[in-house]
Coordinates of C-alpha atoms in Angstrom, one line a residue:
Chain Q
M1 CA 0.0 0.0 0.0
G2 CA 1.2 3.5 -0.8
K3 CA 0.3 7.1 -1.4
V4 CA 0.6 8.6 -4.9
I5 CA 3.1 11.5 -5.0
Q6 CA 2.7 12.0 -8.8
S7 CA 1.3 10.1 -11.7
K8 CA 1.3 10.3 -15.5
D9 CA -1.9 8.2 -15.5
T10 CA -4.9 10.6 -15.3
K11 CA -6.8 7.9 -13.2
F12 CA -4.5 8.7 -10.3
S13 CA -4.0 12.0 -8.4
E14 CA -1.6 13.1 -5.7
G15 CA -2.6 11.7 -2.3
D16 CA -4.5 8.7 -3.7
I17 CA -4.1 5.6 -1.6
V18 CA -3.2 2.6 -3.8
L19 CA -2.7 -1.1 -3.4
S20 CA -0.5 -3.4 -5.5
R21 CA 0.1 -7.1 -5.3
I22 CA 3.7 -6.6 -6.2
C23 CA 4.8 -3.6 -4.2
P24 CA 8.6 -3.6 -3.6
V25 CA 9.9 -3.2 -0.1
S26 CA 10.9 0.5 -0.4
E27 CA 10.0 3.9 0.9
F28 CA 9.5 5.4 -2.6
G29 CA 9.1 3.8 -6.0
V30 CA 7.9 4.0 -9.5
M31 CA 5.1 1.6 -10.4
P32 CA 3.3 0.8 -13.7
S33 CA -0.2 2.2 -13.1
N34 CA -2.0 -0.9 -14.4
L35 CA -0.6 -2.8 -11.4
L36 CA -2.1 -0.3 -9.0
Q37 CA -5.5 -0.4 -7.5
K38 CA -6.9 2.8 -6.0
I39 CA -8.8 2.4 -2.8
T40 CA -11.2 4.9 -1.1
P41 CA -11.0 4.1 2.6
A42 CA -14.5 3.9 4.0
I43 CA -15.4 5.7 7.2
G44 CA -14.6 3.6 10.3
I45 CA -12.1 1.4 8.5
A46 CA -8.5 1.7 9.3
L47 CA -5.8 1.7 6.6
P48 CA -4.1 -1.6 7.8
D49 CA -7.5 -3.3 7.3
Y50 CA -7.0 -2.9 3.6
L51 CA -3.9 -5.1 4.0
S52 CA -5.6 -7.8 6.0
C53 CA -9.3 -8.3 5.9
L54 CA -9.8 -6.1 2.9
G55 CA -6.6 -7.1 1.1
M56 CA -4.9 -10.3 -0.1
P57 CA -5.5 -12.4 3.1
G58 CA -9.2 -11.3 3.1
I59 CA -10.0 -12.2 -0.4
T60 CA -8.0 -15.5 0.0
A61 CA -10.2 -16.4 2.9
W62 CA -13.3 -15.3 1.1
V63 CA -12.5 -17.4 -2.0
G64 CA -11.9 -20.5 0.1
I65 CA -15.0 -20.1 2.3
E66 CA -17.5 -18.8 -0.3
K67 CA -16.4 -19.5 -3.9
I68 CA -14.8 -23.0 -3.2
G69 CA -16.2 -24.1 0.2
N70 CA -19.7 -22.8 -0.5
A71 CA -20.1 -22.6 3.3
K72 CA -23.7 -22.2 4.3
A73 CA -25.7 -21.7 7.6
G74 CA -25.2 -24.9 9.6
S75 CA -22.1 -26.2 7.7
N76 CA -19.4 -27.7 9.9
V77 CA -16.2 -25.8 8.9
Y78 CA -12.7 -26.8 9.8
I79 CA -9.7 -24.4 9.3
S80 CA -6.1 -25.4 9.8
A81 CA -3.4 -22.8 10.6
A82 CA -6.4 -20.9 11.8
A83 CA -4.6 -18.1 13.5
G84 CA -2.6 -17.2 10.4
G85 CA -3.2 -14.1 8.3
V86 CA -5.7 -16.0 6.1
G87 CA -7.1 -18.6 8.5
I88 CA -8.1 -16.0 11.1
I89 CA -10.4 -14.2 8.6
A90 CA -11.7 -17.5 7.0
G91 CA -13.0 -18.6 10.4
Q92 CA -14.7 -15.3 11.2
L93 CA -16.2 -15.2 7.7
A94 CA -17.6 -18.7 8.2
K95 CA -19.1 -17.6 11.5
V96 CA -20.8 -14.7 9.7
K97 CA -22.4 -17.2 7.3
G98 CA -23.8 -19.1 10.3
C99 CA -21.5 -22.1 10.3
R100 CA -20.0 -24.1 13.2
V101 CA -16.3 -23.4 13.1
V102 CA -13.3 -25.2 14.6
G103 CA -9.7 -24.3 14.0
S104 CA -6.4 -25.9 14.7
V105 CA -3.3 -23.9 15.7
G106 CA 0.2 -24.4 17.1
S107 CA -0.1 -22.9 20.6
D108 CA -2.5 -22.7 23.5
D109 CA -2.5 -19.0 23.4
K110 CA -3.8 -19.1 19.8
V111 CA -6.5 -21.5 20.9
K112 CA -7.6 -19.0 23.5
L113 CA -7.5 -16.1 21.0
L114 CA -9.7 -17.9 18.4
K115 CA -12.3 -18.9 21.0
E116 CA -12.3 -15.6 23.0
E117 CA -11.7 -13.0 20.4
C118 CA -12.5 -14.5 17.0
G119 CA -15.8 -16.2 17.7
Y120 CA -14.6 -19.7 16.8
D121 CA -16.9 -22.4 18.3
D122 CA -13.8 -24.4 19.3
A123 CA -10.1 -24.7 18.6
F124 CA -7.3 -27.2 19.4
N125 CA -3.5 -27.2 19.5
Y126 CA -2.2 -29.8 17.1
R127 CA 1.1 -30.0 18.9
V128 CA -0.9 -31.2 22.0
E129 CA -3.6 -33.2 20.4
T130 CA -1.3 -35.1 18.1
D131 CA -3.7 -37.9 17.1
Y132 CA -5.5 -35.8 14.5
D133 CA -8.0 -38.5 13.9
A134 CA -9.1 -38.5 17.5
A135 CA -9.1 -34.8 17.6
L136 CA -11.5 -34.5 14.6
T137 CA -13.8 -37.3 16.1
K138 CA -14.0 -35.1 19.2
Y139 CA -14.4 -31.7 17.6
F140 CA -16.6 -32.8 14.7
P141 CA -19.2 -35.2 16.0
N142 CA -21.3 -34.4 13.0
G143 CA -18.5 -34.6 10.4
I144 CA -16.9 -31.9 8.3
D145 CA -18.6 -30.1 5.4
V146 CA -16.0 -27.6 4.5
Y147 CA -12.2 -27.8 5.1
F148 CA -10.1 -24.8 4.5
D149 CA -6.6 -26.5 4.1
N150 CA -3.5 -24.5 4.9
V151 CA -1.3 -27.4 5.9
G152 CA -1.8 -30.6 3.8
G153 CA -0.2 -33.9 4.6
K154 CA -1.3 -35.9 7.7
M155 CA -3.9 -33.3 8.6
L156 CA -5.6 -33.5 5.2
E157 CA -5.5 -37.3 5.4
A158 CA -7.3 -37.2 8.8
V159 CA -9.9 -34.8 7.5
L160 CA -10.8 -37.2 4.7
N161 CA -11.8 -39.7 7.4
H162 CA -14.3 -37.3 8.7
V163 CA -15.8 -35.7 5.7
N164 CA -19.6 -35.6 5.2
H165 CA -21.2 -36.5 1.9
G166 CA -20.6 -33.7 -0.6
A167 CA -17.9 -32.0 1.4
R168 CA -15.8 -29.3 -0.2
I169 CA -12.0 -28.9 0.5
A170 CA -10.3 -25.6 -0.5
L171 CA -6.6 -26.2 -0.8
C172 CA -5.0 -22.9 0.0
G173 CA -1.5 -24.0 0.9
M174 CA 0.3 -26.9 2.4
I175 CA 2.8 -25.5 5.0
S176 CA 3.6 -29.0 6.2
E177 CA 4.9 -30.0 2.8
Y178 CA 6.8 -26.9 1.4
N179 CA 10.2 -27.7 2.6
K180 CA 10.4 -31.3 1.3
V181 CA 11.2 -33.0 -2.0
W182 CA 7.9 -34.3 -3.3
T183 CA 8.8 -37.9 -3.0
E184 CA 9.5 -37.4 0.8
R185 CA 6.2 -35.7 1.3
E186 CA 3.4 -37.3 3.4
G187 CA 1.3 -39.5 1.2
V188 CA -2.5 -39.1 1.5
R189 CA -3.7 -42.7 1.6
N190 CA -7.5 -42.3 1.8
L191 CA -8.5 -40.4 -1.4
L192 CA -10.8 -43.3 -2.1
N193 CA -13.1 -41.7 0.6
M194 CA -13.7 -38.9 -1.9
V195 CA -15.5 -41.2 -4.3
G196 CA -18.2 -42.6 -2.0
K197 CA -18.6 -39.3 -0.2
E198 CA -18.6 -37.4 -3.5
V199 CA -16.1 -34.9 -2.1
M200 CA -14.8 -32.0 -4.1
M201 CA -11.2 -30.7 -3.6
K202 CA -9.8 -27.7 -5.3
G203 CA -6.5 -25.9 -5.2
F204 CA -6.5 -22.2 -5.7
M205 CA -4.2 -19.2 -6.1
V206 CA -5.8 -16.0 -5.1
G207 CA -4.4 -14.1 -8.1
S208 CA -7.0 -16.0 -10.3
Y209 CA -9.9 -14.4 -8.4
Y210 CA -9.0 -10.7 -8.4
N211 CA -11.9 -10.3 -11.0
H212 CA -14.1 -10.8 -7.9
F213 CA -12.4 -8.0 -5.9
E214 CA -15.2 -5.5 -6.1
E215 CA -17.7 -8.1 -5.0
F216 CA -15.5 -9.2 -2.2
I217 CA -14.7 -5.8 -0.8
K218 CA -18.3 -4.6 -0.9
E219 CA -19.3 -7.6 1.3
M220 CA -16.3 -7.5 3.6
E221 CA -16.6 -3.7 4.3
V222 CA -20.0 -4.3 5.7
Y223 CA -18.8 -7.0 8.0
L224 CA -16.0 -4.9 9.2
K225 CA -18.2 -1.9 9.8
E226 CA -20.7 -4.0 11.7
G227 CA -17.9 -5.4 13.8
K228 CA -18.7 -8.9 12.7
I229 CA -15.1 -9.5 11.5
K230 CA -12.0 -8.0 13.2
S231 CA -8.6 -7.5 11.6
K232 CA -5.7 -8.9 13.4
H233 CA -2.3 -7.7 12.5
K234 CA 1.1 -6.8 13.9
I235 CA 2.8 -3.7 12.5
Y236 CA 6.6 -3.5 12.3
N237 CA 7.9 0.1 12.1
G238 CA 10.5 1.4 9.7
I239 CA 12.0 -0.2 6.6
E240 CA 14.9 -1.4 8.8
S241 CA 12.5 -3.8 10.5
F242 CA 11.9 -5.7 7.2
L243 CA 14.1 -8.7 8.0
E244 CA 12.7 -9.0 11.5
S245 CA 9.1 -8.9 10.1
L246 CA 9.9 -11.5 7.5
A247 CA 11.5 -13.9 10.0
S248 CA 8.5 -13.7 12.2
L249 CA 6.4 -15.5 9.5
F250 CA 8.5 -18.6 10.0
S251 CA 8.6 -18.7 13.7
S252 CA 4.8 -19.0 13.9
S253 CA 5.0 -16.4 16.7
N254 CA 2.6 -14.0 15.0
V255 CA -1.1 -13.9 14.9
G256 CA -2.8 -12.5 11.8
K257 CA -1.2 -10.3 9.1
V258 CA 2.3 -9.1 9.4
I259 CA 2.6 -5.5 8.2
L260 CA 5.8 -3.5 7.6
Q261 CA 5.1 0.3 7.9
V262 CA 7.9 2.0 6.1
T263 CA 6.8 5.6 6.8
P264 CA 4.4 6.7 9.6
Chain S
M1 CA -33.5 -54.6 -18.1
G2 CA -36.8 -56.4 -18.4
K3 CA -40.2 -56.5 -20.1
V4 CA -43.4 -55.7 -18.2
I5 CA -45.8 -58.7 -18.0
Q6 CA -48.3 -57.0 -15.8
S7 CA -48.5 -53.8 -13.7
K8 CA -50.8 -52.2 -11.2
D9 CA -49.2 -48.8 -12.0
T10 CA -51.0 -47.2 -15.0
K11 CA -47.7 -45.7 -16.2
F12 CA -46.7 -49.2 -17.4
S13 CA -48.3 -51.5 -19.9
E14 CA -47.6 -55.1 -20.9
G15 CA -44.6 -55.3 -23.2
D16 CA -43.0 -52.1 -22.0
I17 CA -39.2 -52.3 -21.8
V18 CA -37.9 -51.1 -18.4
L19 CA -34.6 -50.4 -16.7
S20 CA -33.8 -50.5 -13.1
R21 CA -30.6 -49.8 -11.2
I22 CA -31.5 -52.6 -8.7
C23 CA -32.8 -55.4 -10.9
P24 CA -32.3 -58.8 -9.2
V25 CA -30.6 -61.6 -11.1
S26 CA -33.8 -63.5 -11.9
E27 CA -35.9 -64.6 -14.9
F28 CA -39.1 -63.2 -13.4
G29 CA -39.7 -60.7 -10.6
V30 CA -41.9 -58.2 -8.8
M31 CA -40.5 -54.7 -8.7
P32 CA -41.8 -51.4 -7.1
S33 CA -42.8 -49.2 -10.1
N34 CA -41.0 -46.2 -8.7
L35 CA -37.7 -48.0 -9.2
L36 CA -38.4 -48.7 -12.9
Q37 CA -37.6 -46.5 -15.8
K38 CA -39.5 -47.1 -19.0
I39 CA -37.4 -46.9 -22.2
T40 CA -38.6 -46.5 -25.7
P41 CA -35.9 -48.0 -27.9
A42 CA -35.1 -45.7 -30.7
I43 CA -34.9 -47.0 -34.3
G44 CA -31.4 -48.2 -35.1
I45 CA -30.4 -48.8 -31.5
A46 CA -30.1 -52.3 -30.1
L47 CA -31.5 -53.2 -26.7
P48 CA -28.1 -54.1 -25.1
D49 CA -27.0 -50.5 -25.9
Y50 CA -29.4 -49.4 -23.2
L51 CA -27.3 -51.4 -20.7
S52 CA -24.0 -50.0 -21.9
C53 CA -23.8 -46.6 -23.8
L54 CA -27.3 -45.6 -22.8
G55 CA -27.3 -47.2 -19.4
M56 CA -25.3 -46.9 -16.1
P57 CA -21.8 -47.1 -17.7
G58 CA -22.8 -44.5 -20.3
I59 CA -24.1 -41.9 -17.8
T60 CA -21.1 -42.6 -15.6
A61 CA -18.8 -41.8 -18.5
W62 CA -20.9 -38.8 -19.4
V63 CA -20.9 -37.3 -15.9
G64 CA -17.1 -37.7 -15.6
I65 CA -16.3 -36.3 -19.0
E66 CA -18.9 -33.5 -19.2
K67 CA -20.2 -32.6 -15.8
I68 CA -17.0 -33.0 -13.8
G69 CA -14.3 -33.1 -16.4
N70 CA -15.8 -30.3 -18.5
A71 CA -13.9 -31.6 -21.5
K72 CA -13.8 -29.3 -24.5
A73 CA -12.4 -29.3 -28.0
G74 CA -8.6 -29.5 -27.7
S75 CA -8.6 -30.7 -24.0
N76 CA -5.9 -33.4 -23.3
V77 CA -7.9 -36.2 -21.8
Y78 CA -6.5 -39.2 -20.0
I79 CA -8.5 -42.3 -19.0
S80 CA -7.3 -45.2 -16.9
A81 CA -9.0 -48.6 -17.1
A82 CA -9.9 -47.3 -20.5
A83 CA -11.2 -50.6 -22.0
G84 CA -13.6 -51.2 -19.1
G85 CA -17.4 -50.7 -19.3
V86 CA -17.2 -47.1 -18.3
G87 CA -13.8 -46.1 -19.7
I88 CA -14.4 -47.3 -23.2
I89 CA -17.4 -45.0 -23.4
A90 CA -15.6 -42.1 -21.7
G91 CA -12.9 -42.1 -24.3
Q92 CA -15.3 -42.1 -27.2
L93 CA -17.3 -39.3 -25.7
A94 CA -14.2 -37.2 -25.2
K95 CA -13.4 -37.8 -28.9
V96 CA -16.8 -36.6 -29.9
K97 CA -16.1 -33.4 -28.0
G98 CA -13.0 -32.9 -30.0
C99 CA -10.5 -33.8 -27.4
R100 CA -7.1 -35.6 -27.7
V101 CA -7.6 -38.9 -25.8
V102 CA -5.1 -41.4 -24.4
G103 CA -6.0 -44.4 -22.3
S104 CA -4.1 -46.9 -20.2
V105 CA -5.1 -50.6 -20.1
G106 CA -3.8 -53.9 -18.9
S107 CA -3.0 -55.8 -22.2
D108 CA -1.7 -55.1 -25.7
D109 CA -4.9 -56.4 -27.2
K110 CA -6.8 -53.7 -25.4
V111 CA -4.3 -51.1 -26.6
K112 CA -5.0 -52.2 -30.1
L113 CA -8.8 -52.2 -29.6
L114 CA -8.8 -48.6 -28.3
K115 CA -6.7 -47.3 -31.1
E116 CA -8.3 -49.2 -34.0
E117 CA -11.9 -49.5 -33.0
C118 CA -12.6 -46.8 -30.4
G119 CA -10.8 -43.8 -32.0
Y120 CA -8.4 -43.2 -29.1
D121 CA -5.5 -41.1 -30.2
D122 CA -3.1 -43.4 -28.3
A123 CA -3.1 -46.0 -25.5
F124 CA -0.6 -47.8 -23.4
N125 CA -0.3 -51.0 -21.4
Y126 CA 0.5 -50.1 -17.9
R127 CA 1.9 -53.6 -17.2
V128 CA 4.5 -53.0 -19.8
E129 CA 5.1 -49.2 -19.4
T130 CA 5.5 -49.5 -15.6
D131 CA 7.1 -46.1 -15.1
Y132 CA 3.9 -44.2 -15.2
D133 CA 5.7 -40.9 -14.9
A134 CA 7.7 -41.6 -18.0
A135 CA 4.7 -42.9 -19.9
L136 CA 2.7 -39.8 -19.2
T137 CA 5.7 -37.6 -20.3
K138 CA 5.6 -39.6 -23.5
Y139 CA 1.9 -39.6 -24.2
F140 CA 1.1 -36.2 -22.9
P141 CA 3.8 -33.8 -24.2
N142 CA 1.3 -30.9 -23.6
G143 CA 0.1 -32.1 -20.2
I144 CA -3.2 -33.4 -19.0
D145 CA -6.4 -31.2 -18.8
V146 CA -8.9 -33.9 -17.8
Y147 CA -8.3 -37.2 -16.0
F148 CA -11.0 -39.8 -15.7
D149 CA -9.7 -41.8 -12.8
N150 CA -10.8 -45.4 -12.4
V151 CA -7.7 -46.7 -10.6
G152 CA -6.3 -44.3 -8.0
G153 CA -3.0 -44.9 -6.2
K154 CA 0.3 -44.6 -8.0
M155 CA -1.4 -43.7 -11.3
L156 CA -3.2 -40.8 -9.7
E157 CA 0.0 -39.6 -8.2
A158 CA 1.8 -39.8 -11.6
V159 CA -1.0 -37.8 -13.2
L160 CA -0.7 -35.0 -10.7
N161 CA 2.9 -34.5 -12.0
H162 CA 1.5 -33.9 -15.5
V163 CA -1.6 -31.8 -14.9
N164 CA -2.1 -28.5 -16.7
H165 CA -3.3 -25.4 -15.0
G166 CA -7.0 -25.7 -14.1
A167 CA -7.1 -29.4 -14.8
R168 CA -10.2 -31.4 -13.7
I169 CA -10.0 -34.9 -12.2
A170 CA -13.1 -37.0 -12.0
L171 CA -12.7 -39.8 -9.4
C172 CA -15.0 -42.6 -10.6
G173 CA -13.4 -45.5 -8.7
M174 CA -10.0 -46.7 -7.5
I175 CA -9.6 -50.3 -8.5
S176 CA -6.0 -50.4 -7.4
E177 CA -7.1 -49.6 -3.8
Y178 CA -10.3 -51.5 -3.1
N179 CA -8.9 -54.6 -1.6
K180 CA -6.6 -52.9 0.9
V181 CA -7.1 -51.6 4.5
W182 CA -6.8 -47.8 4.0
T183 CA -3.6 -47.5 6.0
E184 CA -2.0 -49.9 3.5
R185 CA -3.1 -48.0 0.5
E186 CA -0.7 -46.1 -1.8
G187 CA -0.3 -42.5 -0.4
V188 CA -0.5 -39.7 -3.0
R189 CA 2.4 -37.5 -2.1
N190 CA 2.0 -34.6 -4.5
L191 CA -1.4 -33.1 -3.8
L192 CA 0.5 -29.8 -3.3
N193 CA 0.6 -29.7 -7.1
M194 CA -3.2 -29.0 -7.0
V195 CA -2.6 -25.7 -5.3
G196 CA -0.2 -24.0 -7.8
K197 CA -2.0 -25.6 -10.8
E198 CA -5.4 -24.8 -9.3
V199 CA -6.6 -28.4 -10.0
M200 CA -10.1 -29.6 -9.1
M201 CA -10.7 -33.2 -8.1
K202 CA -14.2 -34.6 -7.5
G203 CA -15.4 -38.0 -6.5
F204 CA -18.8 -39.0 -7.8
M205 CA -21.4 -41.8 -7.6
V206 CA -23.5 -42.0 -10.7
G207 CA -26.7 -42.5 -8.6
S208 CA -26.5 -38.8 -7.7
Y209 CA -26.8 -37.7 -11.3
Y210 CA -29.8 -39.6 -12.4
N211 CA -31.8 -36.4 -12.5
H212 CA -29.7 -35.7 -15.6
F213 CA -30.8 -38.9 -17.2
E214 CA -33.1 -37.4 -19.9
E215 CA -30.5 -34.8 -20.9
F216 CA -27.8 -37.6 -21.1
I217 CA -29.9 -40.0 -23.1
K218 CA -31.0 -37.4 -25.6
E219 CA -27.4 -36.6 -26.3
M220 CA -26.0 -40.1 -26.3
E221 CA -28.7 -41.5 -28.6
V222 CA -27.6 -39.0 -31.3
Y223 CA -24.0 -40.1 -31.0
L224 CA -25.0 -43.8 -31.3
K225 CA -27.2 -43.3 -34.3
E226 CA -24.5 -41.2 -36.0
G227 CA -22.1 -44.1 -35.3
K228 CA -19.8 -41.7 -33.3
I229 CA -19.9 -43.9 -30.3
K230 CA -20.0 -47.7 -30.4
S231 CA -21.2 -50.0 -27.6
K232 CA -18.9 -52.7 -26.6
H233 CA -20.3 -55.6 -24.6
K234 CA -20.1 -59.3 -24.1
I235 CA -23.3 -61.2 -23.6
Y236 CA -23.5 -64.3 -21.4
N237 CA -26.5 -66.5 -22.2
G238 CA -28.9 -68.1 -19.6
I239 CA -29.2 -67.4 -15.9
E240 CA -26.9 -70.4 -15.3
S241 CA -24.0 -68.2 -16.7
F242 CA -24.4 -65.7 -13.9
L243 CA -21.3 -66.8 -11.9
E244 CA -19.2 -67.1 -15.0
S245 CA -20.2 -63.6 -16.1
L246 CA -19.5 -62.2 -12.6
A247 CA -16.1 -63.8 -12.3
S248 CA -15.1 -62.4 -15.7
L249 CA -15.3 -58.9 -14.2
F250 CA -12.3 -59.7 -11.9
S251 CA -10.1 -61.4 -14.4
S252 CA -9.9 -58.2 -16.5
S253 CA -10.4 -60.4 -19.6
N254 CA -13.6 -58.6 -20.8
V255 CA -13.8 -55.5 -22.9
G256 CA -16.8 -53.2 -22.3
K257 CA -20.0 -54.0 -20.5
V258 CA -20.7 -57.6 -19.3
I259 CA -24.3 -58.5 -19.9
L260 CA -26.2 -61.5 -18.6
Q261 CA -29.2 -62.3 -20.8
V262 CA -31.6 -64.5 -18.8
T263 CA -34.0 -65.1 -21.6
P264 CA -33.5 -64.8 -25.3

């Protein structure tokens, strides 16, 4: 996100606030105007919200829950990496839709946060409840209708033992599998369950859904204004904090979106 | 399939030809009329066709290729167990749509049949070309857009290394996995490929699609009449052949649909 100082494109004027998916890490820069999106901050919505709920993490959550997951009132929704920048919004969005939502996270503090501040119906720490199959039996007595998958591997396999007929699985990322050669990755052995249960699984990259951005932002702004969804983010100040902010993504110590504010 | 001798339901008259998904193996029987579907054989279409192309195998193939696979002119379509009752129709249907179609089968005779009689662009024997990854590199230089999966396991894993962006995988069955406890099944290790390539995978049971039966049969009858799709089946005569016909399904010696004709 940045502020326009000067532009040769008449669509932009000095002072406009713009977003871009490929902003460099810099205090000043020259950008092609076709890669910029002008935003008009609505009253009652803070600028950082446009980088979390109303930005990339927000639309990613929205695509997984609405466009792929087709979550409806009463759906049993499971979200892994549920306190991450995307997961934390996905769960709140599913709650707005009237779903029952349970998330898994890597610390007890995050469990508490999801339940007390984000409206999750329940949450568990996968480092404590390491038998995923038993955990899902406990947290989903009525099975899973929608799974927002951020981790893949063993967790995805466990989910496939608990899916309801016609379940939808949105594959957003597979953090458990990134740093492995593919032949060393966890094999998912129960895809056969997808046949009898008629399960749909779809991988997605949010970039393919930016044609829905207007539709998304119109909907999400309402939820934010009504206080139904809250942004969570941590702001690092000054461009000199860049490396620290980047490293924090891998220590899993942050909750929500990590933002680097280069100028006040 | 049977012929009505007598019915208390006014929708049926003596001599009507009816289909049912749950016909018992018998020469005569009493059936609830709501489980029967009356068919009016079109000119130029033989009765056994209503059990193959125009019956359950036909609509199964149609659902996988059209409803889930969304195969279009130019799509690269791969079909495993391609000489089976369903696969053999799926491939011909994809050809009608203008796709490039390759199938895998378990014998050289079947390879020949697919290429010479069923219009497949190519076919290979998976018992000979046992390195599936190498085989798919060879037969799909432009990648796979639609995979009609009848086998699962290692073949599904190999396919996921050759999918194009936005590929669709219709999970119809997983013959390689049926006779195993799930924890002993082949794990598919590269589901992560589904994320970057935005692949959609959907399991299905044909019973859920019978509301499309009219639409399907209207389309398929035209193809049959125009000779664009040919039924393949083997008829066993007499109810005493039942066990023999059943056993033939598991020896993989048959091509196309196995039919037991209880009365001439």
